[in-house]
Amino acid sequence: MHNESHGFFRQLPSALPGLSLIIVTMVVIRLWVEPWMAHTKVFGMEKPLTDAFHLNYILLGILCGLLYRNVIFGGKMPEIFVDGFKLSRLMIKTGIIMLGSLYTFSAIVQLGSMAIFLIGGFVIMTIIMVLWLGKLFGLDRSMTAVLANALSICGVSAAVATSPAVEAKASHVAYAIATILGFGILTMFISPFIGHELGLTDLQYGAWIGTGILNSGQVLAAALAFNPNVAPGTAVSIAEIWNIMRVISIPFAVFAVTIWYWAGKEESDSSGKKKTLGTLLVEKFPVFVIGFMVMVFFTSMGAFGDVGIKGGPPASETIKTLRLVMQWIFGFGLVGLGGFIDFKELRQAGGTPLKLGLIVGTTKYVLALVVVYLIKDYLVSI
Amino acid sequence: MTTQQKTGSETIGAAGPKSKMTLFKDDRAEDIGAIILTVLIVAVIVLLKMK
């Protein structure tokens, strides 16, 4: 038995070295590397790193985290830095809650209604496709169930949330996570290029990646890599509404896949394993979404001053400072996220789960782009 | 034997407490931590801008 008694505050001092490395990395990138890239000339080309490769502090931060783990530290993060890097998701969630300051309730209703339509359709389509392909390829029922939710909703969170309900083994979860993260890393880096090459607007791009990319952190990274600005109407403000709609659907999708899983089992096997939708909602609902909605409420009430929506009064000083702090917090969180990408572990992905993951992931990614392109006139900006 | 995974043991390629991606007990605790951290940050910014 492992000892689970280590509290957050007791572990906090041990997080300081890793946290310091993350902060120093982002400070160097934002204060020195980015300004240097914006003025550098290579082979007579003006600013090739920013204009041709679309490099910015977000992509550089992820690359640094990735290099620390896989190159500088030889594939394993040193113990001294591990706890600090474990704060990365806390920072990403904190930034997402603060993003609530970009929206008013009317904007949320406008964007949310579009998002529900797209996200709902794609979640259902993906689950059906995975269940069908899983049967076609003769994949284990638990593995298929984990992949169905991992590929349809929110990657890692959904895979972990589904696993106990469908009797998944650790190896099933590992395969599913390695597959979706491998695919997600690829899409995270190529999406900004595709978006710029196709001349997508922030609204179209945000809707596309919010639907087509599998993992919350990767959606955030791909949005900020396309446009690092944090303001109403930018790619990150659109993509995160889509992402939040998807995260909210986790308990519903876990319920649906669990029903499918147990429907195919013998009645006698199923005692005590099924959970009601109500129980799943209480257990799995992502509480940070409530924090986001409270932030939207205060913003709508004018607690922080003007939001700075296009055509309206400029953003207040409080809102401007909030957005600046958000950029730094996202930057820190994404250096940490890069530090969790382990090439060795991604090699665990393979065989039929990988084949299925690539087919479904690519279909979803491309189809999301096609659908967003087709309905672009119906997408309403905020 | 089924491996019961707690939410929050979100790993990349491995399961178990050693590979947990969070310092918190689980996802729910991390969400609450993020809300508290946001309240602190927003309060500091609002107070600084009130001067």
PDB file of C-alpha atoms in Angstrom, chain A residues 3 22 62 80 86 154 160 168 220 223 251 263 303 308 316 323-324 334-335 357 377 382:
ATOM      1  CA  ASN A   3       1.001   6.284   1.547  1.00  0.00           C
ATOM      2  CA  ILE A  22       9.291  26.604 -15.001  1.00  0.00           C
ATOM      3  CA  ILE A  62       6.150  23.448 -24.510  1.00  0.00           C
ATOM      4  CA  ILE A  80      13.897  17.409  -7.398  1.00  0.00           C
ATOM      5  CA  LYS A  86       2.916  18.541 -11.114  1.00  0.00           C
ATOM      6  CA  CYS A 154     -11.284  15.170 -23.214  1.00  0.00           C
ATOM      7  CA  VAL A 160      -9.198   7.896 -16.442  1.00  0.00           C
ATOM      8  CA  ALA A 168     -10.236  -1.337 -17.610  1.00  0.00           C
ATOM      9  CA  LEU A 220      -5.196  25.626 -25.097  1.00  0.00           C
ATOM     10  CA  ALA A 223      -5.147  28.210 -29.631  1.00  0.00           C
ATOM     11  CA  PRO A 251     -20.181  12.389 -16.900  1.00  0.00           C
ATOM     12  CA  ALA A 263     -25.144  -4.324 -21.800  1.00  0.00           C
ATOM     13  CA  ALA A 303     -17.089  43.994 -11.267  1.00  0.00           C
ATOM     14  CA  GLY A 308     -13.087  45.596 -24.178  1.00  0.00           C
ATOM     15  CA  SER A 316     -10.327  48.503 -17.966  1.00  0.00           C
ATOM     16  CA  ARG A 323      -5.196  39.125 -19.092  1.00  0.00           C
ATOM     17  CA  LEU A 324      -1.493  39.776 -18.674  1.00  0.00           C
ATOM     18  CA  LEU A 334       2.386  24.767 -20.690  1.00  0.00           C
ATOM     19  CA  VAL A 335       6.121  24.509 -19.861  1.00  0.00           C
ATOM     20  CA  GLY A 357      -7.025   5.924 -32.472  1.00  0.00           C
ATOM     21  CA  ASP A 377     -21.228  32.026 -42.189  1.00  0.00           C
ATOM     22  CA  ILE A 382     -18.293  38.000 -29.824  1.00  0.00           C
TER      23      ILE A 382
END
